[in-house]
Amino acid sequence: MFDFQSSIQVLRTKGYKLTRPRKRVLEVLAQAQKPVSPYDIQKVLQQRGEHLNHVTIYRILDLFCLLNLAHKVLSFGGFVKCTLGEEEGCHRFMVCRQCGALREFADKALCDEENEIAQDFGFRTEQHFSEGFGLCSNCQGQIF
Amino acid sequence: MFDFQSSIQVLRTKGYKLTRPRKRVLEVLAQAQKPVSPYDIQKVLQQRGEHLNHVTIYRILDLFCLLNLAHKVLSFGGFVKCTLGEEEGCHRFMVCRQCGALREFADKALCDEENEIAQDFGFRTEQHFSEGFGLCSNCQGQIF
DNA sequence: ATGGTAAATGCAATATTATTGCATTTACAT
DNA sequence: ATGTAAATGCAATAATATTGCATTTACCAT
Ligand SMILES: [Mn+2]
Ligand SMILES: [Mn+2]
Ligand SMILES: [Zn+2]
Ligand SMILES: [Zn+2]
């Protein structure tokens, strides 16, 4: 849903300043192939000659989450950029407990089902998160 | 699935020692009405005149998670004791973003659905976690 | 009951992660 | 160009987590 350019658009549209730190963090998220922590981001930028204070990164990530430009991967404790084409408010992962391999996906049917169950409890769900924890295809063959 | 007594049984059966700290932590988890962090647990016990080192609590909680006697609530960063009657390896929550209200539930149909999707990616899922984030019935009425 | 032993805990040091208040800088509108 | 609110940097502090090693404890065999 959000690549670098459309994320920039969201920021602009909602009246947030297009600052250099925000663009740099957005770049790192967009390029990352797996979840990155605030300090991961700092390191990556360090290597590119950019020095961002960690407090700034925390604040930027908080904002991005608020705007749904990014979100936390729960079991990793890190932040990822939402992948293209995912459903709104639907953030699902499969994580390999052995090698850490991670895939993000979205599934409308799951959300509908979850919404229904929530309704029975009086809840109204706005964001869906889920993580399947297990073994990826590579790791299933091996013996541990 | 696991109340205090059956948790004790699990520990005994698997050959883990039935130590005082383990029993105390288990008690706190069993009585807790919401997720508790390691330091939360320490505080509760403190008030009961029990002094546990935080390192010990971390190690005990790691063990409990390994044995599925407890697990982490992802968005809270805390630990909860699994509720009675839940499916094996299925840990689902609804969390109110306003008041923090939390409900745990399990749902076989959701797990089946998730397993199928995982299979398409070659994953084999062992543990299911999910969190619906939104508003509880109380908080839906109010204006924020 | 007593003693031996592996397992578990406590402690101290250290590392990592996160938050706050305030001074300074920057993006953007005028 | 200039003014201004917003954002960032910095320093201090807080909260959370991990490691190695000394000591204690639960449990088993006697
Ligand atoms: Mn997502
Ligand atoms: Mn559970
Ligand atoms: Zn794997
Ligand atoms: Zn609520």
XYZ file of C-alpha atoms in Angstrom, chain A residues 40-142:
103
model
C 19.124 -0.951 13.560
C 17.967 2.028 11.587
C 20.488 4.218 13.309
C 23.296 1.840 12.384
C 22.284 1.595 8.743
C 22.192 5.352 8.439
C 25.474 5.651 10.299
C 27.103 3.592 7.577
C 25.732 5.988 5.006
C 27.230 8.901 6.836
C 23.951 10.062 8.378
C 23.882 10.647 12.092
C 20.424 10.561 13.599
C 19.777 10.763 17.283
C 17.966 7.696 18.554
C 15.293 9.843 20.170
C 14.477 11.272 16.792
C 14.148 7.812 15.326
C 11.795 6.759 18.088
C 9.653 9.787 17.471
C 9.599 9.255 13.748
C 8.644 5.622 14.108
C 5.885 6.508 16.537
C 4.509 8.890 13.970
C 4.768 6.383 11.140
C 2.865 3.842 13.194
C 0.217 6.395 14.000
C -0.187 7.061 10.279
C -0.021 3.359 9.454
C 3.016 3.900 7.291
C 4.769 1.315 9.378
C 3.973 -0.947 12.257
C 5.643 -3.095 14.810
C 6.306 -6.746 14.270
C 5.346 -7.976 17.654
C 7.487 -11.016 18.284
C 10.514 -9.305 16.839
C 10.040 -6.067 18.655
C 11.033 -4.321 15.457
C 9.386 -2.070 12.951
C 8.556 -2.913 9.381
C 7.222 -0.975 6.509
C 3.867 -2.258 5.358
C 4.158 -4.301 2.222
C 2.499 -3.274 -0.983
C -1.026 -4.406 -1.575
C -1.926 -5.440 1.909
C -5.404 -4.910 3.280
C -5.982 -1.828 5.339
C -5.343 -2.482 9.001
C -4.300 -6.056 8.443
C -0.785 -7.054 9.401
C 0.006 -10.722 9.411
C 3.259 -12.593 9.595
C 4.714 -16.019 9.495
C 7.935 -16.318 11.400
C 10.331 -19.244 11.371
C 11.464 -20.022 14.881
C 14.676 -21.543 13.557
C 16.084 -19.134 11.001
C 13.908 -16.101 11.579
C 12.534 -16.097 8.057
C 9.533 -13.834 7.851
C 6.698 -13.329 5.417
C 4.005 -10.747 5.580
C 0.587 -11.325 4.155
C -2.976 -10.085 4.402
C -6.215 -11.992 4.261
C -9.659 -10.499 4.169
C -11.429 -13.697 5.180
C -9.412 -13.903 8.377
C -10.266 -10.316 9.233
C -13.959 -10.909 8.661
C -13.892 -13.944 10.879
C -12.024 -12.072 13.605
C -14.423 -9.158 13.369
C -17.347 -11.459 13.906
C -15.846 -13.038 16.984
C -14.948 -9.619 18.344
C -18.495 -8.468 17.861
C -19.718 -11.275 20.109
C -17.667 -9.689 22.870
C -18.792 -6.192 22.007
C -15.427 -5.227 20.592
C -14.957 -3.259 17.400
C -11.650 -4.125 15.820
C -9.698 -1.532 13.869
C -6.373 -3.246 13.382
C -5.613 -6.908 12.939
C -2.265 -8.389 13.853
C -1.276 -11.991 13.726
C 1.804 -14.095 13.776
C 2.171 -17.737 12.961
C 5.235 -19.129 14.630
C 6.739 -22.293 13.268
C 9.133 -23.596 10.645
C 9.766 -22.378 7.128
C 10.131 -24.818 4.255
C 13.922 -24.763 4.456
C 14.060 -25.495 8.145
C 11.483 -28.265 8.150
C 13.895 -30.697 6.529
C 16.717 -30.185 8.977
